[in-house]
Tab-separated table of C-alpha atoms in Angstrom:
chain	number	residue	atom	x	y	z
A	1	MET	CA	185.397	109.130	39.079
A	2	THR	CA	181.703	109.556	38.327
A	3	LEU	CA	179.719	111.348	35.644
A	4	ASP	CA	176.965	112.626	37.922
A	5	GLY	CA	177.391	116.052	36.320
A	6	ASN	CA	175.882	114.538	33.175
A	7	LEU	CA	172.725	113.786	35.147
A	8	PHE	CA	172.452	117.047	37.081
A	9	ASN	CA	173.302	119.569	34.373
A	10	ALA	CA	172.511	122.520	36.629
A	11	GLN	CA	173.139	126.194	36.065
A	12	THR	CA	172.898	128.791	38.822
A	13	LEU	CA	171.155	132.157	38.638
A	14	THR	CA	171.014	135.191	40.908
A	15	SER	CA	167.517	136.040	39.662
A	16	TYR	CA	164.916	134.711	37.257
A	17	ASP	CA	163.967	136.586	34.097
A	18	LEU	CA	160.674	135.086	32.944
A	19	ARG	CA	158.560	135.984	29.943
A	20	THR	CA	155.179	137.599	30.537
A	21	THR	CA	153.679	137.137	27.056
A	22	VAL	CA	151.613	134.086	28.085
A	23	ILE	CA	151.684	134.180	31.867
A	24	PRO	CA	151.230	137.719	33.244
A	25	ASP	CA	153.427	138.697	36.150
A	26	SER	CA	150.262	139.226	38.212
A	27	MET	CA	149.383	135.523	37.880
A	28	ARG	CA	152.600	134.129	39.317
A	29	THR	CA	154.208	134.178	42.737
A	30	GLN	CA	157.842	133.417	43.525
A	31	VAL	CA	157.997	130.855	46.334
A	32	THR	CA	160.817	130.047	48.751
A	33	MET	CA	160.849	126.636	50.431
A	34	THR	CA	163.249	124.721	52.666
A	35	SER	CA	164.671	121.362	51.638
A	36	SER	CA	167.438	119.586	53.560
A	37	GLY	CA	168.063	122.884	55.331
A	38	LYS	CA	168.578	124.736	52.041
A	39	LYS	CA	166.437	127.352	50.320
A	40	ILE	CA	164.906	126.257	47.057
A	41	TYR	CA	162.773	128.374	44.759
A	42	GLY	CA	159.734	127.951	42.594
A	43	TYR	CA	156.811	129.768	40.994
A	44	PHE	CA	153.151	129.183	41.702
A	45	ILE	CA	151.124	130.142	38.638
A	46	GLN	CA	147.477	130.912	39.341
A	47	SER	CA	145.055	129.828	36.670
A	48	ARG	CA	142.545	132.223	35.273
A	49	GLY	CA	141.175	129.501	33.016
A	50	GLU	CA	138.262	127.130	33.344
A	51	HIS	CA	139.877	124.536	35.636
A	52	PRO	CA	141.384	126.461	38.576
A	53	SER	CA	140.658	123.671	41.046
A	54	TYR	CA	143.349	121.492	39.403
A	55	THR	CA	147.040	122.074	40.108
A	56	ILE	CA	149.933	120.595	38.131
A	57	LEU	CA	153.174	120.021	40.034
A	58	TYR	CA	155.785	120.155	37.267
A	59	ASN	CA	159.102	118.405	37.912
A	60	HIS	CA	161.499	119.581	35.216
A	61	GLY	CA	164.423	117.857	33.529
A	62	ASN	CA	168.125	117.898	34.257
A	63	LYS	CA	169.116	120.993	32.310
A	64	ASP	CA	169.877	124.476	33.670
A	65	HIS	CA	166.900	125.664	35.783
A	66	LEU	CA	163.160	126.387	35.698
A	67	GLN	CA	163.638	129.395	33.427
A	68	TYR	CA	164.844	127.013	30.704
A	69	TYR	CA	161.524	125.131	31.019
A	70	TRP	CA	159.305	128.188	31.139
A	71	ASP	CA	157.758	127.289	27.778
A	72	ARG	CA	156.476	124.091	29.411
A	73	ALA	CA	154.928	126.121	32.217
A	74	GLU	CA	153.247	128.250	29.562
A	75	TYR	CA	151.814	125.197	27.795
A	76	LEU	CA	150.448	123.782	31.051
A	77	TYR	CA	149.034	127.179	32.043
A	78	ARG	CA	147.053	127.019	28.807
A	79	THR	CA	145.325	123.845	30.022
A	80	GLY	CA	143.411	126.081	32.442
A	81	CYS	CA	145.024	124.557	35.544
A	82	ASN	CA	147.268	126.063	38.202
A	83	VAL	CA	150.938	125.190	37.714
A	84	PHE	CA	153.784	124.935	40.199
A	85	ILE	CA	157.323	124.712	38.811
A	86	TYR	CA	160.388	124.675	41.063
A	87	ASP	CA	164.155	124.280	40.993
A	88	TYR	CA	166.036	121.414	42.629
A	89	GLU	CA	168.988	122.123	44.906
A	90	GLY	CA	171.855	123.639	42.945
A	91	PHE	CA	169.594	124.708	40.059
A	92	GLY	CA	168.735	128.338	39.328
A	93	MET	CA	168.482	130.313	42.567
A	94	SER	CA	168.131	127.215	44.745
A	95	GLU	CA	170.870	126.625	47.287
A	96	GLY	CA	172.609	123.337	47.951
A	97	THR	CA	174.056	120.523	45.894
A	98	PRO	CA	172.038	118.101	43.757
A	99	SER	CA	171.969	114.443	44.758
A	100	GLU	CA	169.382	111.682	44.723
A	101	VAL	CA	168.506	112.213	48.405
A	102	ASN	CA	168.279	115.981	48.040
A	103	PHE	CA	166.349	115.630	44.797
A	104	TYR	CA	163.573	113.670	46.523
A	105	SER	CA	163.639	116.074	49.468
A	106	ASP	CA	163.125	118.954	47.048
A	107	ALA	CA	160.136	117.234	45.437
A	108	ASN	CA	158.555	116.645	48.825
A	109	ALA	CA	159.126	120.273	49.801
A	110	ALA	CA	157.301	121.348	46.639
A	111	LEU	CA	154.419	118.982	47.352
A	112	ASN	CA	154.173	120.135	50.968
A	113	TYR	CA	154.050	123.737	49.820
A	114	LEU	CA	151.133	123.013	47.510
A	115	ARG	CA	149.247	121.121	50.183
A	116	SER	CA	149.721	124.051	52.578
A	117	ARG	CA	147.951	126.502	50.273
A	118	LYS	CA	144.306	127.065	51.137
A	119	ASP	CA	143.500	127.765	47.492
A	120	VAL	CA	144.849	124.388	46.307
A	121	ASP	CA	142.514	121.393	46.370
A	122	SER	CA	144.745	118.533	47.520
A	123	THR	CA	142.438	115.991	45.905
A	124	LYS	CA	143.150	117.531	42.493
A	125	ILE	CA	146.941	117.691	42.382
A	126	ILE	CA	148.550	116.237	39.253
A	127	PHE	CA	152.196	115.147	39.228
A	128	TYR	CA	154.001	115.799	35.944
A	129	GLY	CA	157.573	114.650	35.383
A	130	PHE	CA	159.786	115.261	32.380
A	131	SER	CA	162.955	113.189	31.921
A	132	LEU	CA	164.875	113.457	35.219
A	133	GLY	CA	161.732	114.956	36.753
A	134	CYS	CA	159.957	111.636	36.194
A	135	ALA	CA	162.028	110.258	39.060
A	136	ALA	CA	160.705	113.005	41.350
A	137	ALA	CA	157.093	112.526	40.245
A	138	THR	CA	157.300	108.744	40.565
A	139	GLU	CA	158.947	108.933	43.984
A	140	LEU	CA	156.189	111.211	45.247
A	141	ALA	CA	153.434	108.974	43.865
A	142	ALA	CA	155.070	105.838	45.249
A	143	HIS	CA	155.958	107.008	48.745
A	144	SER	CA	154.440	110.386	49.648
A	145	PHE	CA	151.024	111.108	48.205
A	146	THR	CA	148.530	109.672	45.727
A	147	PRO	CA	147.919	112.340	43.081
A	148	LYS	CA	144.763	112.802	41.050
A	149	LYS	CA	146.751	111.837	37.948
A	150	LEU	CA	150.388	111.047	37.108
A	151	ILE	CA	151.985	112.182	33.838
A	152	LEU	CA	155.445	110.974	32.834
A	153	GLU	CA	157.172	112.338	29.738
A	154	ALA	CA	160.265	110.470	28.516
A	155	PRO	CA	160.943	108.526	31.732
A	156	PHE	CA	163.954	106.283	32.189
A	157	ALA	CA	163.575	102.865	33.815
A	158	ASN	CA	166.555	103.300	36.153
A	159	MET	CA	170.127	104.541	35.990
A	160	ASP	CA	171.446	101.303	34.563
A	161	ALA	CA	168.979	101.406	31.661
A	162	LEU	CA	169.679	105.097	31.085
A	163	VAL	CA	173.438	104.634	30.877
A	164	ARG	CA	173.175	101.584	28.633
A	165	SER	CA	170.643	103.080	26.235
A	166	GLY	CA	171.548	106.750	26.288
A	167	THR	CA	175.317	106.641	25.920
A	168	VAL	CA	177.858	104.738	23.859
A	169	LEU	CA	179.075	103.060	27.037
A	170	ASP	CA	177.770	99.573	27.719
A	171	ILE	CA	178.890	99.239	31.312
A	172	PRO	CA	177.016	99.052	34.624
A	173	SER	CA	175.721	102.425	35.762
A	174	GLY	CA	177.518	102.186	39.105
A	175	TYR	CA	180.777	102.972	37.342
A	176	VAL	CA	179.598	106.345	36.161
A	177	MET	CA	176.702	107.485	38.337
A	178	LYS	CA	175.609	107.414	41.932
A	179	GLY	CA	172.076	106.411	42.877
A	180	THR	CA	169.496	104.196	41.213
A	181	TYR	CA	166.469	106.383	40.443
A	182	ASP	CA	164.469	103.195	39.925
A	183	ASN	CA	161.285	104.396	38.231
A	184	ALA	CA	160.484	100.944	36.849
A	185	GLU	CA	160.254	99.493	40.346
A	186	LYS	CA	158.623	102.472	42.066
A	187	ILE	CA	155.873	102.779	39.461
A	188	LYS	CA	154.442	99.526	40.836
A	189	ARG	CA	153.445	101.467	43.961
A	190	ASN	CA	151.551	104.152	42.061
A	191	HIS	CA	147.764	103.761	41.973
A	192	ALA	CA	146.828	107.000	40.236
A	193	PRO	CA	145.811	106.955	36.562
A	194	LEU	CA	148.967	107.202	34.459
A	195	LEU	CA	149.665	108.932	31.155
A	196	LEU	CA	153.090	108.081	29.756
A	197	ILE	CA	154.369	109.969	26.698
A	198	HIS	CA	157.612	109.042	24.952
A	199	GLY	CA	159.177	109.999	21.632
A	200	GLU	CA	159.865	107.127	19.281
A	201	GLY	CA	162.976	108.958	18.083
A	202	ASP	CA	164.399	109.609	21.548
A	203	THR	CA	168.160	109.111	21.299
A	204	PHE	CA	168.873	110.068	24.922
A	205	ILE	CA	166.334	107.880	26.738
A	206	ASP	CA	165.474	104.964	24.499
A	207	LEU	CA	161.754	104.208	24.484
A	208	THR	CA	161.993	100.415	24.329
A	209	LYS	CA	164.456	100.042	27.202
A	210	ASN	CA	162.940	102.766	29.367
A	211	GLY	CA	159.454	104.201	28.808
A	212	ALA	CA	158.041	100.874	27.656
A	213	VAL	CA	159.488	99.123	30.713
A	214	VAL	CA	158.017	101.695	33.111
A	215	PHE	CA	154.643	101.410	31.385
A	216	ALA	CA	154.639	97.594	31.504
A	217	ASN	CA	155.223	97.690	35.275
A	218	ALA	CA	152.521	100.302	35.932
A	219	ASN	CA	149.096	99.540	37.337
A	220	ASP	CA	145.891	100.201	35.444
A	221	PRO	CA	144.416	102.559	34.434
A	222	LYS	CA	147.226	103.656	32.164
A	223	GLU	CA	147.741	105.109	28.705
A	224	PHE	CA	150.868	105.154	26.526
A	225	ILE	CA	151.331	107.746	23.778
A	226	ARG	CA	154.259	107.056	21.452
A	227	VAL	CA	155.108	110.171	19.463
A	228	PRO	CA	156.531	109.409	15.997
A	229	ASN	CA	159.841	111.060	15.087
A	230	ALA	CA	160.061	112.909	18.407
A	231	ASN	CA	163.467	113.158	20.047
A	232	HIS	CA	163.899	113.736	23.765
A	233	SER	CA	162.696	117.338	24.055
A	234	GLU	CA	160.504	117.469	20.957
A	235	ILE	CA	157.214	115.965	22.102
A	236	PRO	CA	155.101	119.164	22.201
A	237	ASP	CA	156.473	120.255	18.820
A	238	LYS	CA	156.016	116.878	17.126
A	239	MET	CA	152.542	116.398	18.591
A	240	GLY	CA	151.638	119.987	17.701
A	241	THR	CA	151.452	122.462	20.559
A	242	GLN	CA	147.667	122.702	20.716
A	243	ASN	CA	147.261	118.928	20.391
A	244	TYR	CA	149.763	118.460	23.220
A	245	ILE	CA	147.904	120.946	25.446
A	246	ASP	CA	144.530	119.362	24.629
A	247	THR	CA	145.900	115.877	25.335
A	248	ILE	CA	147.145	116.901	28.788
A	249	ARG	CA	143.922	118.768	29.593
A	250	ASN	CA	141.675	115.898	28.460
A	251	PHE	CA	143.649	113.339	30.485
A	252	ILE	CA	143.441	115.481	33.622
A	253	LEU	CA	139.690	116.100	33.321
A	254	ARG	CA	138.384	112.676	32.408
């Protein structure tokens, strides 16, 4: 018996109901892609800010679907960049079943979509991963495409480190999860500038055993922001929303 459901905490939807208070409906386009023969869905958000030549590919965490992370899309939209957020197989409206192989296929489908758009400058694509999404962003940077910048928020080192630090179980990860999701090893193949952000109060993905390990293995140039008192999903709030947005924007532009 495995606990893979704890990793892929997906929820299905028949349609998305997204706020328009920050991102007008006219600035976003629902996108359908094919991954492993399945339809997956995302939203391309067109910037009307000062940096429309930059595009952030946002790889969300393990919970629910992209609608749950819409506040993150809104924050990144406020950086003045284009944003593309998508759902993995089995999440939201996306067909299929989540697995490590399908997860990486989904990320590549999202990247290929961006690179196919004539209004996206492929030399200015930024990969952003949050939690589980760090594995997608790191995989892409290691094996598919060198981004302009790589941003990892609350990454885990690998499944073994995640299980040992994020649960009360102190047993090898193979007993409870399939796959390795080895960010600590793959980050060695990334040569884009890295910004790693991790909450010092993260009780799900321990900073010392995970984020710090990924950062130590990463190539220069790299920057590590440790956010005091921030638990796993609290980084924008604990940093202060505007400070968080400014930090992401400044890293992308410099």
